[in-house]
């Protein structure tokens, strides 16, 4: 029996605990996630998503499951906002997950049929749909008190603490990192900007998605309508400015996170305008001026933060993000910093778009 076969049998045995169609037929790896292990499971004529939560990254995976439960008890279905989120499938014992022999948590989710992810946005219409989907998600989750939800990943978007940690790690930086060190040091104020706005009461905490990158948005089969937001592990109290910034960071870097040449990276203003337009269409009447004024900071800070996170992981020996080879996290950090630089070059234009789309 090959190792793959053994793995597949192990996965099918785990899936047996859940209330699903029979017989279970096969499992295959799914998606491009950097943290959890995700599989597509076929059973009879149904498809499911089987996932192992990364217990090294999430200190208390049970809290994720508790948050997902709270979300599922929302008094309004997401369909009220023209949106889907994946449903959790219970076990025969009525639990929402099983533990394997090593203590890891596995869960099963519905596979939302007739959908697919896009590897890049090809049209402004698709980009507009992305913005609408995120706006709808924020409107939907805003009905629930964010204080009822656990913080599943403490410090997740604490940019200032990543900055501090990295500054210490880079004190004795090797010569090839001194340029990056200077780039980061010049942006100390940026690392604190949203934290200060929050402390000053200009912006507020909401229940956020936490990871609305393009891979986590499901489109219909034709790639026209954004139908669902998936990967809800980081749904926790947070800033909508972070969510929107993260979404633009991912969608407007047309070459993707995996690009290897920082000189080729750019922030696509046309796509950004369309995403912001779609987002504003849904949230214009709901957000206040101060919240809108801080959106640009979110757009600038998120690639900066992710670049720092990739660099920290590189310096730590690649323990957090999955990598295909050593050095990958360093390149990924450089790509994110190149994106920050291009966002800064286009600041005036991006701010003008925000003003325009929110003035409606
Ligand atoms: C991670 O696992 P995945 O791919 O959904 C990360 C996000 C990053 C993203 C970058 C919990 O998400 O914060 O933006 O990689 N998730 C966590 O691709 O750290
Ligand atoms: Mg994720």
mmCIF file of C-alpha atoms and ligand atoms in Angstrom:
data_model
loop_
_atom_site.group_PDB
_atom_site.id
_atom_site.type_symbol
_atom_site.label_atom_id
_atom_site.label_comp_id
_atom_site.label_asym_id
_atom_site.label_seq_id
_atom_site.Cartn_x
_atom_site.Cartn_y
_atom_site.Cartn_z
ATOM 1 C CA UNK A 1 0.000 0.000 0.000
ATOM 2 C CA UNK A 2 1.502 3.380 -0.987
ATOM 3 C CA UNK A 3 1.759 6.254 1.434
ATOM 4 C CA UNK A 4 -0.886 8.156 -0.551
ATOM 5 C CA UNK A 5 -3.260 5.222 -0.306
ATOM 6 C CA UNK A 6 -2.649 4.996 3.420
ATOM 7 C CA UNK A 7 -3.352 8.731 3.772
ATOM 8 C CA UNK A 8 -6.512 8.430 1.714
ATOM 9 C CA UNK A 9 -7.746 5.541 3.870
ATOM 10 C CA UNK A 10 -6.991 7.491 7.003
ATOM 11 C CA UNK A 11 -8.941 10.473 5.677
ATOM 12 C CA UNK A 12 -11.898 8.346 4.633
ATOM 13 C CA UNK A 13 -11.936 6.743 8.087
ATOM 14 C CA UNK A 14 -12.088 10.187 9.691
ATOM 15 C CA UNK A 15 -14.898 11.241 7.370
ATOM 16 C CA UNK A 16 -16.960 8.198 8.422
ATOM 17 C CA UNK A 17 -17.820 10.043 11.643
ATOM 18 C CA UNK A 18 -19.852 12.704 9.815
ATOM 19 C CA UNK A 19 -23.485 12.569 8.739
ATOM 20 C CA UNK A 20 -23.019 12.387 4.962
ATOM 21 C CA UNK A 21 -24.083 10.464 1.894
ATOM 22 C CA UNK A 22 -22.713 6.913 1.512
ATOM 23 C CA UNK A 23 -20.643 5.253 0.238
ATOM 24 C CA UNK A 24 -17.588 7.469 0.681
ATOM 25 C CA UNK A 25 -15.561 7.116 -2.474
ATOM 26 C CA UNK A 26 -12.392 9.213 -2.586
ATOM 27 C CA UNK A 27 -10.430 12.197 -1.284
ATOM 28 C CA UNK A 28 -8.082 14.521 -3.157
ATOM 29 C CA UNK A 29 -6.142 17.643 -2.047
ATOM 30 C CA UNK A 30 -8.027 20.880 -2.620
ATOM 31 C CA UNK A 31 -7.056 24.539 -2.952
ATOM 32 C CA UNK A 32 -3.940 26.558 -2.347
ATOM 33 C CA UNK A 33 -4.272 27.378 1.377
ATOM 34 C CA UNK A 34 -1.083 28.167 3.266
ATOM 35 C CA UNK A 35 -2.212 27.056 6.717
ATOM 36 C CA UNK A 36 -4.777 24.231 6.964
ATOM 37 C CA UNK A 37 -4.829 20.905 5.086
ATOM 38 C CA UNK A 38 -7.829 20.799 2.793
ATOM 39 C CA UNK A 39 -9.323 17.902 0.817
ATOM 40 C CA UNK A 40 -12.217 17.349 -1.505
ATOM 41 C CA UNK A 41 -14.277 14.356 -0.474
ATOM 42 C CA UNK A 42 -16.658 12.530 -2.820
ATOM 43 C CA UNK A 43 -19.415 10.486 -1.257
ATOM 44 C CA UNK A 44 -22.215 8.966 -3.382
ATOM 45 C CA UNK A 45 -23.089 11.858 -5.700
ATOM 46 C CA UNK A 46 -22.186 14.577 -3.166
ATOM 47 C CA UNK A 47 -19.002 16.565 -2.627
ATOM 48 C CA UNK A 48 -17.661 17.846 0.698
ATOM 49 C CA UNK A 49 -14.631 19.699 2.013
ATOM 50 C CA UNK A 50 -12.618 17.900 4.675
ATOM 51 C CA UNK A 51 -10.189 20.048 6.617
ATOM 52 C CA UNK A 52 -7.559 19.646 9.281
ATOM 53 C CA UNK A 53 -7.166 22.825 11.294
ATOM 54 C CA UNK A 54 -3.541 23.795 11.816
ATOM 55 C CA UNK A 55 -3.128 23.543 15.594
ATOM 56 C CA UNK A 56 0.304 25.215 15.455
ATOM 57 C CA UNK A 57 -1.214 28.388 14.021
ATOM 58 C CA UNK A 58 -4.553 28.432 15.827
ATOM 59 C CA UNK A 59 -3.949 28.145 19.578
ATOM 60 C CA UNK A 60 -7.506 26.976 20.327
ATOM 61 C CA UNK A 61 -9.170 25.429 17.268
ATOM 62 C CA UNK A 62 -12.293 24.669 19.339
ATOM 63 C CA UNK A 63 -12.886 28.412 19.424
ATOM 64 C CA UNK A 64 -12.990 28.518 15.648
ATOM 65 C CA UNK A 65 -15.666 25.875 15.712
ATOM 66 C CA UNK A 66 -17.600 27.772 18.386
ATOM 67 C CA UNK A 67 -17.419 30.936 16.264
ATOM 68 C CA UNK A 68 -18.658 29.058 13.204
ATOM 69 C CA UNK A 69 -21.577 27.823 15.280
ATOM 70 C CA UNK A 70 -22.463 31.316 16.361
ATOM 71 C CA UNK A 71 -22.322 32.447 12.770
ATOM 72 C CA UNK A 72 -24.586 29.587 11.724
ATOM 73 C CA UNK A 73 -27.139 30.762 14.303
ATOM 74 C CA UNK A 74 -27.384 34.186 12.678
ATOM 75 C CA UNK A 75 -31.075 35.149 12.660
ATOM 76 C CA UNK A 76 -30.869 35.975 8.933
ATOM 77 C CA UNK A 77 -29.539 33.624 6.329
ATOM 78 C CA UNK A 78 -26.648 35.076 4.301
ATOM 79 C CA UNK A 79 -28.958 34.575 1.315
ATOM 80 C CA UNK A 80 -30.798 37.681 2.569
ATOM 81 C CA UNK A 81 -27.671 39.473 1.398
ATOM 82 C CA UNK A 82 -27.315 37.408 -1.767
ATOM 83 C CA UNK A 83 -24.396 35.494 -0.354
ATOM 84 C CA UNK A 84 -23.518 31.926 0.633
ATOM 85 C CA UNK A 85 -21.135 30.652 3.283
ATOM 86 C CA UNK A 86 -20.323 26.943 3.674
ATOM 87 C CA UNK A 87 -22.354 24.961 6.166
ATOM 88 C CA UNK A 88 -20.715 22.732 8.769
ATOM 89 C CA UNK A 89 -21.688 19.060 8.641
ATOM 90 C CA UNK A 90 -22.213 17.508 12.118
ATOM 91 C CA UNK A 91 -20.917 14.155 13.291
ATOM 92 C CA UNK A 92 -23.263 11.342 14.342
ATOM 93 C CA UNK A 93 -22.573 12.405 17.934
ATOM 94 C CA UNK A 94 -23.841 15.889 17.183
ATOM 95 C CA UNK A 95 -20.352 17.410 17.369
ATOM 96 C CA UNK A 96 -18.921 19.721 14.735
ATOM 97 C CA UNK A 97 -15.493 18.113 14.497
ATOM 98 C CA UNK A 98 -13.509 14.977 15.228
ATOM 99 C CA UNK A 99 -10.033 14.610 16.663
ATOM 100 C CA UNK A 100 -7.468 12.307 15.126
ATOM 101 C CA UNK A 101 -5.014 10.175 17.113
ATOM 102 C CA UNK A 102 -2.585 13.099 17.217
ATOM 103 C CA UNK A 103 -5.247 15.379 18.709
ATOM 104 C CA UNK A 104 -5.734 17.484 15.554
ATOM 105 C CA UNK A 105 -9.207 18.805 14.775
ATOM 106 C CA UNK A 106 -10.898 17.741 11.527
ATOM 107 C CA UNK A 107 -14.142 19.157 10.244
ATOM 108 C CA UNK A 108 -16.370 18.672 7.279
ATOM 109 C CA UNK A 109 -17.988 21.451 5.290
ATOM 110 C CA UNK A 110 -20.454 21.534 2.471
ATOM 111 C CA UNK A 111 -18.882 22.066 -0.948
ATOM 112 C CA UNK A 112 -20.885 24.859 -2.500
ATOM 113 C CA UNK A 113 -21.948 23.364 -5.845
ATOM 114 C CA UNK A 114 -21.455 24.914 -9.261
ATOM 115 C CA UNK A 115 -18.828 27.354 -8.094
ATOM 116 C CA UNK A 116 -15.155 27.909 -8.710
ATOM 117 C CA UNK A 117 -12.343 30.176 -7.621
ATOM 118 C CA UNK A 118 -10.587 32.529 -10.019
ATOM 119 C CA UNK A 119 -6.806 32.655 -10.163
ATOM 120 C CA UNK A 120 -6.987 36.276 -11.285
ATOM 121 C CA UNK A 121 -9.636 38.873 -12.030
ATOM 122 C CA UNK A 122 -9.929 39.407 -15.752
ATOM 123 C CA UNK A 123 -12.639 42.029 -15.923
ATOM 124 C CA UNK A 124 -13.830 45.062 -13.938
ATOM 125 C CA UNK A 125 -17.227 43.337 -13.676
ATOM 126 C CA UNK A 126 -15.644 40.445 -11.772
ATOM 127 C CA UNK A 127 -13.818 42.937 -9.561
ATOM 128 C CA UNK A 128 -17.047 44.770 -8.824
ATOM 129 C CA UNK A 129 -18.583 41.467 -7.788
ATOM 130 C CA UNK A 130 -15.712 40.859 -5.368
ATOM 131 C CA UNK A 131 -16.355 44.231 -3.740
ATOM 132 C CA UNK A 132 -20.072 43.563 -3.501
ATOM 133 C CA UNK A 133 -19.482 40.142 -1.923
ATOM 134 C CA UNK A 134 -17.226 41.577 0.777
ATOM 135 C CA UNK A 135 -19.645 44.438 1.412
ATOM 136 C CA UNK A 136 -22.518 41.980 1.743
ATOM 137 C CA UNK A 137 -20.523 39.876 4.159
ATOM 138 C CA UNK A 138 -19.820 42.930 6.325
ATOM 139 C CA UNK A 139 -23.452 44.004 6.256
ATOM 140 C CA UNK A 140 -24.550 40.487 7.168
ATOM 141 C CA UNK A 141 -22.109 39.960 10.039
ATOM 142 C CA UNK A 142 -22.759 43.444 11.430
ATOM 143 C CA UNK A 143 -26.071 42.110 12.756
ATOM 144 C CA UNK A 144 -24.168 40.046 15.316
ATOM 145 C CA UNK A 145 -22.363 41.590 18.300
ATOM 146 C CA UNK A 146 -18.652 41.070 17.569
ATOM 147 C CA UNK A 147 -18.042 40.753 21.308
ATOM 148 C CA UNK A 148 -19.856 37.372 21.228
ATOM 149 C CA UNK A 149 -17.066 35.974 19.082
ATOM 150 C CA UNK A 150 -13.758 34.611 20.305
ATOM 151 C CA UNK A 151 -10.494 35.987 19.001
ATOM 152 C CA UNK A 152 -9.260 32.803 17.327
ATOM 153 C CA UNK A 153 -5.898 34.228 16.357
ATOM 154 C CA UNK A 154 -4.700 36.768 18.939
ATOM 155 C CA UNK A 155 -2.471 39.467 17.441
ATOM 156 C CA UNK A 156 -3.416 38.382 13.900
ATOM 157 C CA UNK A 157 -3.542 41.919 12.513
ATOM 158 C CA UNK A 158 -1.467 43.615 15.178
ATOM 159 C CA UNK A 159 0.785 45.299 12.620
ATOM 160 C CA UNK A 160 2.733 47.215 15.260
ATOM 161 C CA UNK A 161 3.729 44.047 17.064
ATOM 162 C CA UNK A 162 4.926 42.397 13.812
ATOM 163 C CA UNK A 163 6.910 45.599 13.208
ATOM 164 C CA UNK A 164 8.516 45.470 16.635
ATOM 165 C CA UNK A 165 9.372 41.792 16.362
ATOM 166 C CA UNK A 166 10.873 42.215 12.936
ATOM 167 C CA UNK A 167 12.879 45.286 13.922
ATOM 168 C CA UNK A 168 14.495 43.197 16.653
ATOM 169 C CA UNK A 169 15.139 40.288 14.305
ATOM 170 C CA UNK A 170 16.740 42.620 11.772
ATOM 171 C CA UNK A 171 19.152 44.391 14.116
ATOM 172 C CA UNK A 172 21.984 42.196 12.866
ATOM 173 C CA UNK A 173 20.528 41.738 9.403
ATOM 174 C CA UNK A 174 22.827 40.249 6.782
ATOM 175 C CA UNK A 175 23.842 42.721 4.032
ATOM 176 C CA UNK A 176 21.284 41.353 1.560
ATOM 177 C CA UNK A 177 18.486 42.390 3.924
ATOM 178 C CA UNK A 178 19.634 45.917 4.767
ATOM 179 C CA UNK A 179 17.576 47.502 1.987
ATOM 180 C CA UNK A 180 14.452 45.709 3.175
ATOM 181 C CA UNK A 181 15.240 46.751 6.732
ATOM 182 C CA UNK A 182 15.365 50.397 5.681
ATOM 183 C CA UNK A 183 12.091 50.049 3.743
ATOM 184 C CA UNK A 184 10.403 48.626 6.828
ATOM 185 C CA UNK A 185 11.931 51.126 9.286
ATOM 186 C CA UNK A 186 10.658 54.029 7.182
ATOM 187 C CA UNK A 187 7.125 52.817 7.770
ATOM 188 C CA UNK A 188 6.960 52.703 11.549
ATOM 189 C CA UNK A 189 4.086 55.209 11.571
ATOM 190 C CA UNK A 190 2.117 53.105 9.084
ATOM 191 C CA UNK A 191 2.344 50.097 11.405
ATOM 192 C CA UNK A 192 0.383 51.987 14.088
ATOM 193 C CA UNK A 193 -2.001 54.010 11.993
ATOM 194 C CA UNK A 194 -5.179 51.947 12.305
ATOM 195 C CA UNK A 195 -4.530 50.975 15.896
ATOM 196 C CA UNK A 196 -4.400 54.701 16.708
ATOM 197 C CA UNK A 197 -7.578 55.432 14.769
ATOM 198 C CA UNK A 198 -9.295 52.664 16.735
ATOM 199 C CA UNK A 199 -8.004 53.967 20.067
ATOM 200 C CA UNK A 200 -9.179 57.477 19.126
ATOM 201 C CA UNK A 201 -12.657 56.153 18.394
ATOM 202 C CA UNK A 202 -12.529 57.114 14.707
ATOM 203 C CA UNK A 203 -13.140 53.540 13.646
ATOM 204 C CA UNK A 204 -14.748 50.583 15.379
ATOM 205 C CA UNK A 205 -14.449 46.833 15.628
ATOM 206 C CA UNK A 206 -16.788 44.706 13.555
ATOM 207 C CA UNK A 207 -17.085 41.026 12.910
ATOM 208 C CA UNK A 208 -14.673 40.579 9.999
ATOM 209 C CA UNK A 209 -13.744 37.766 7.639
ATOM 210 C CA UNK A 210 -10.026 38.057 8.291
ATOM 211 C CA UNK A 211 -8.810 36.504 5.030
ATOM 212 C CA UNK A 212 -10.874 37.743 2.051
ATOM 213 C CA UNK A 213 -8.245 36.979 -0.585
ATOM 214 C CA UNK A 214 -9.279 36.030 -4.107
ATOM 215 C CA UNK A 215 -8.855 32.302 -3.395
ATOM 216 C CA UNK A 216 -11.533 32.588 -0.710
ATOM 217 C CA UNK A 217 -14.227 33.997 -2.989
ATOM 218 C CA UNK A 218 -16.306 31.518 -4.948
ATOM 219 C CA UNK A 219 -17.740 32.603 -8.284
ATOM 220 C CA UNK A 220 -20.409 30.862 -10.293
ATOM 221 C CA UNK A 221 -19.184 28.425 -12.931
ATOM 222 C CA UNK A 222 -19.058 31.129 -15.569
ATOM 223 C CA UNK A 223 -16.929 33.419 -13.403
ATOM 224 C CA UNK A 224 -19.579 36.146 -13.464
ATOM 225 C CA UNK A 225 -21.204 36.378 -10.065
ATOM 226 C CA UNK A 226 -19.388 36.164 -6.714
ATOM 227 C CA UNK A 227 -21.540 33.723 -4.792
ATOM 228 C CA UNK A 228 -19.762 32.751 -1.585
ATOM 229 C CA UNK A 229 -17.062 33.634 0.881
ATOM 230 C CA UNK A 230 -15.214 30.629 2.264
ATOM 231 C CA UNK A 231 -12.445 30.006 4.815
ATOM 232 C CA UNK A 232 -14.147 31.447 7.870
ATOM 233 C CA UNK A 233 -11.470 30.444 10.388
ATOM 234 C CA UNK A 234 -10.416 34.002 11.014
ATOM 235 C CA UNK A 235 -13.929 35.399 11.402
ATOM 236 C CA UNK A 236 -13.367 37.371 14.582
ATOM 237 C CA UNK A 237 -13.610 40.932 15.892
ATOM 238 C CA UNK A 238 -11.490 43.090 13.599
ATOM 239 C CA UNK A 239 -11.384 46.059 11.274
ATOM 240 C CA UNK A 240 -13.263 46.252 8.005
ATOM 241 C CA UNK A 241 -10.365 48.435 6.781
ATOM 242 C CA UNK A 242 -8.115 45.390 7.190
ATOM 243 C CA UNK A 243 -10.545 43.163 5.307
ATOM 244 C CA UNK A 244 -10.938 45.541 2.391
ATOM 245 C CA UNK A 245 -7.194 46.213 2.289
ATOM 246 C CA UNK A 246 -6.447 42.497 2.307
ATOM 247 C CA UNK A 247 -8.915 41.885 -0.482
ATOM 248 C CA UNK A 248 -7.346 44.606 -2.650
ATOM 249 C CA UNK A 249 -3.846 43.414 -1.784
ATOM 250 C CA UNK A 250 -4.725 40.017 -3.149
ATOM 251 C CA UNK A 251 -6.946 40.961 -6.107
ATOM 252 C CA UNK A 252 -5.112 44.011 -7.479
ATOM 253 C CA UNK A 253 -1.711 42.344 -7.626
ATOM 254 C CA UNK A 254 -2.540 40.698 -10.936
ATOM 255 C CA UNK A 255 0.664 38.611 -10.961
ATOM 256 C CA UNK A 256 -0.304 37.045 -7.646
ATOM 257 C CA UNK A 257 1.479 36.337 -4.367
ATOM 258 C CA UNK A 258 3.632 33.716 -6.064
ATOM 259 C CA UNK A 259 5.316 36.164 -8.494
ATOM 260 C CA UNK A 260 9.094 36.064 -8.160
ATOM 261 C CA UNK A 261 10.219 39.368 -9.709
ATOM 262 C CA UNK A 262 9.402 42.388 -7.506
ATOM 263 C CA UNK A 263 10.153 44.804 -10.377
ATOM 264 C CA UNK A 264 7.142 43.451 -12.281
ATOM 265 C CA UNK A 265 4.664 43.985 -9.434
ATOM 266 C CA UNK A 266 2.020 46.672 -9.687
ATOM 267 C CA UNK A 267 -1.246 47.611 -8.037
ATOM 268 C CA UNK A 268 -3.979 47.583 -10.680
ATOM 269 C CA UNK A 269 -5.919 50.802 -10.154
ATOM 270 C CA UNK A 270 -8.704 49.849 -12.540
ATOM 271 C CA UNK A 271 -9.444 46.633 -10.662
ATOM 272 C CA UNK A 272 -9.180 48.505 -7.356
ATOM 273 C CA UNK A 273 -11.690 51.105 -8.558
ATOM 274 C CA UNK A 274 -14.130 48.372 -9.539
ATOM 275 C CA UNK A 275 -13.762 46.479 -6.223
ATOM 276 C CA UNK A 276 -14.149 49.709 -4.256
ATOM 277 C CA UNK A 277 -17.155 50.639 -6.403
ATOM 278 C CA UNK A 278 -18.860 47.311 -5.651
ATOM 279 C CA UNK A 279 -18.020 47.577 -1.965
ATOM 280 C CA UNK A 280 -19.298 51.158 -1.760
ATOM 281 C CA UNK A 281 -22.503 50.230 -3.550
ATOM 282 C CA UNK A 282 -23.358 47.931 -0.642
ATOM 283 C CA UNK A 283 -21.842 49.832 2.301
ATOM 284 C CA UNK A 284 -22.133 53.527 1.343
ATOM 285 C CA UNK A 285 -25.178 54.213 3.477
ATOM 286 C CA UNK A 286 -23.800 52.261 6.410
ATOM 287 C CA UNK A 287 -20.213 53.418 6.972
ATOM 288 C CA UNK A 288 -19.473 56.837 8.414
ATOM 289 C CA UNK A 289 -17.022 59.389 7.036
ATOM 290 C CA UNK A 290 -14.211 58.564 9.457
ATOM 291 C CA UNK A 291 -14.484 54.864 8.605
ATOM 292 C CA UNK A 292 -14.321 55.662 4.905
ATOM 293 C CA UNK A 293 -11.399 58.054 5.419
ATOM 294 C CA UNK A 294 -9.369 55.186 6.928
ATOM 295 C CA UNK A 295 -9.914 52.791 4.018
ATOM 296 C CA UNK A 296 -6.784 53.947 2.213
ATOM 297 C CA UNK A 297 -4.681 53.180 5.293
ATOM 298 C CA UNK A 298 -6.047 49.627 5.260
ATOM 299 C CA UNK A 299 -5.103 49.250 1.586
ATOM 300 C CA UNK A 300 -1.552 50.429 2.259
ATOM 301 C CA UNK A 301 -1.019 48.589 5.514
ATOM 302 C CA UNK A 302 -2.160 45.079 4.567
ATOM 303 C CA UNK A 303 0.555 44.240 2.021
ATOM 304 C CA UNK A 304 3.042 45.847 4.429
ATOM 305 C CA UNK A 305 1.841 43.625 7.257
ATOM 306 C CA UNK A 306 1.794 40.447 5.140
ATOM 307 C CA UNK A 307 5.278 41.259 3.817
ATOM 308 C CA UNK A 308 6.493 41.521 7.412
ATOM 309 C CA UNK A 309 4.766 38.247 8.306
ATOM 310 C CA UNK A 310 6.426 36.433 5.380
ATOM 311 C CA UNK A 311 9.799 37.907 6.328
ATOM 312 C CA UNK A 312 9.439 36.959 9.998
ATOM 313 C CA UNK A 313 8.595 33.425 8.933
ATOM 314 C CA UNK A 314 11.577 33.316 6.590
ATOM 315 C CA UNK A 315 13.883 34.394 9.410
ATOM 316 C CA UNK A 316 12.238 31.840 11.717
ATOM 317 C CA UNK A 317 12.859 28.931 9.363
ATOM 318 C CA UNK A 318 9.458 28.768 7.586
ATOM 319 C CA UNK A 319 7.394 27.460 10.458
ATOM 320 C CA UNK A 320 4.098 29.267 9.837
ATOM 321 C CA UNK A 321 3.323 29.458 6.108
ATOM 322 C CA UNK A 322 3.619 26.385 3.906
ATOM 323 C CA UNK A 323 6.503 26.838 1.439
ATOM 324 C CA UNK A 324 7.602 24.796 -1.561
ATOM 325 C CA UNK A 325 11.274 25.631 -1.016
ATOM 326 C CA UNK A 326 13.550 27.583 1.332
ATOM 327 C CA UNK A 327 13.747 31.260 0.413
ATOM 328 C CA UNK A 328 10.157 31.376 -0.830
ATOM 329 C CA UNK A 329 8.924 33.453 2.116
ATOM 330 C CA UNK A 330 11.644 36.040 1.492
ATOM 331 C CA UNK A 331 10.595 36.451 -2.138
ATOM 332 C CA UNK A 332 6.956 36.630 -1.105
ATOM 333 C CA UNK A 333 7.846 39.384 1.368
ATOM 334 C CA UNK A 334 9.624 41.337 -1.391
ATOM 335 C CA UNK A 335 6.577 41.010 -3.628
ATOM 336 C CA UNK A 336 4.317 42.439 -0.900
ATOM 337 C CA UNK A 337 6.713 45.329 -0.233
ATOM 338 C CA UNK A 338 6.814 46.098 -3.974
ATOM 339 C CA UNK A 339 3.032 46.284 -3.838
ATOM 340 C CA UNK A 340 3.200 48.708 -0.908
ATOM 341 C CA UNK A 341 5.573 50.916 -2.887
ATOM 342 C CA UNK A 342 3.240 50.991 -5.882
ATOM 343 C CA UNK A 343 0.236 51.742 -3.672
ATOM 344 C CA UNK A 344 2.189 54.665 -2.210
ATOM 345 C CA UNK A 345 3.030 55.937 -5.708
ATOM 346 C CA UNK A 346 -0.668 55.852 -6.570
ATOM 347 C CA UNK A 347 -1.953 57.204 -3.249
ATOM 348 C CA UNK A 348 -3.624 60.304 -4.683
ATOM 349 C CA UNK A 349 -5.415 58.339 -7.386
ATOM 350 C CA UNK A 350 -6.582 55.639 -4.944
ATOM 351 C CA UNK A 351 -7.871 58.260 -2.500
ATOM 352 C CA UNK A 352 -9.700 60.004 -5.342
ATOM 353 C CA UNK A 353 -11.396 56.723 -6.280
ATOM 354 C CA UNK A 354 -12.472 56.164 -2.657
ATOM 355 C CA UNK A 355 -13.938 59.690 -2.502
ATOM 356 C CA UNK A 356 -15.737 59.220 -5.767
ATOM 357 C CA UNK A 357 -17.284 55.809 -5.144
ATOM 358 C CA UNK A 358 -18.431 56.655 -1.635
ATOM 359 C CA UNK A 359 -19.963 59.964 -2.640
ATOM 360 C CA UNK A 360 -22.163 57.794 -4.832
HETATM 361 C C1 LIG B 1 -2.939 32.550 4.959
HETATM 362 O O1 LIG B 1 -4.204 29.675 4.750
HETATM 363 P P1 LIG B 1 -4.663 30.768 3.917
HETATM 364 O O2 LIG B 1 -3.998 30.656 2.612
HETATM 365 O O3 LIG B 1 -6.150 30.854 3.832
HETATM 366 C C2 LIG B 1 -3.024 33.500 6.159
HETATM 367 C C3 LIG B 1 -3.539 34.879 5.729
HETATM 368 C C4 LIG B 1 -2.697 35.425 4.595
HETATM 369 C C5 LIG B 1 -2.682 34.418 3.452
HETATM 370 C C6 LIG B 1 -1.790 34.878 2.317
HETATM 371 C C7 LIG B 1 -4.462 32.263 9.394
HETATM 372 O O4 LIG B 1 -4.225 32.197 4.557
HETATM 373 O O5 LIG B 1 -3.456 35.769 6.807
HETATM 374 O O6 LIG B 1 -3.195 36.666 4.143
HETATM 375 O O7 LIG B 1 -2.209 33.134 3.912
HETATM 376 N N1 LIG B 1 -3.894 32.945 7.187
HETATM 377 C C8 LIG B 1 -3.500 32.888 8.457
HETATM 378 O O8 LIG B 1 -2.001 34.074 1.206
HETATM 379 O O9 LIG B 1 -2.424 33.304 8.851
HETATM 380 MG MG1 LIG B 2 -7.283 31.426 5.675
#
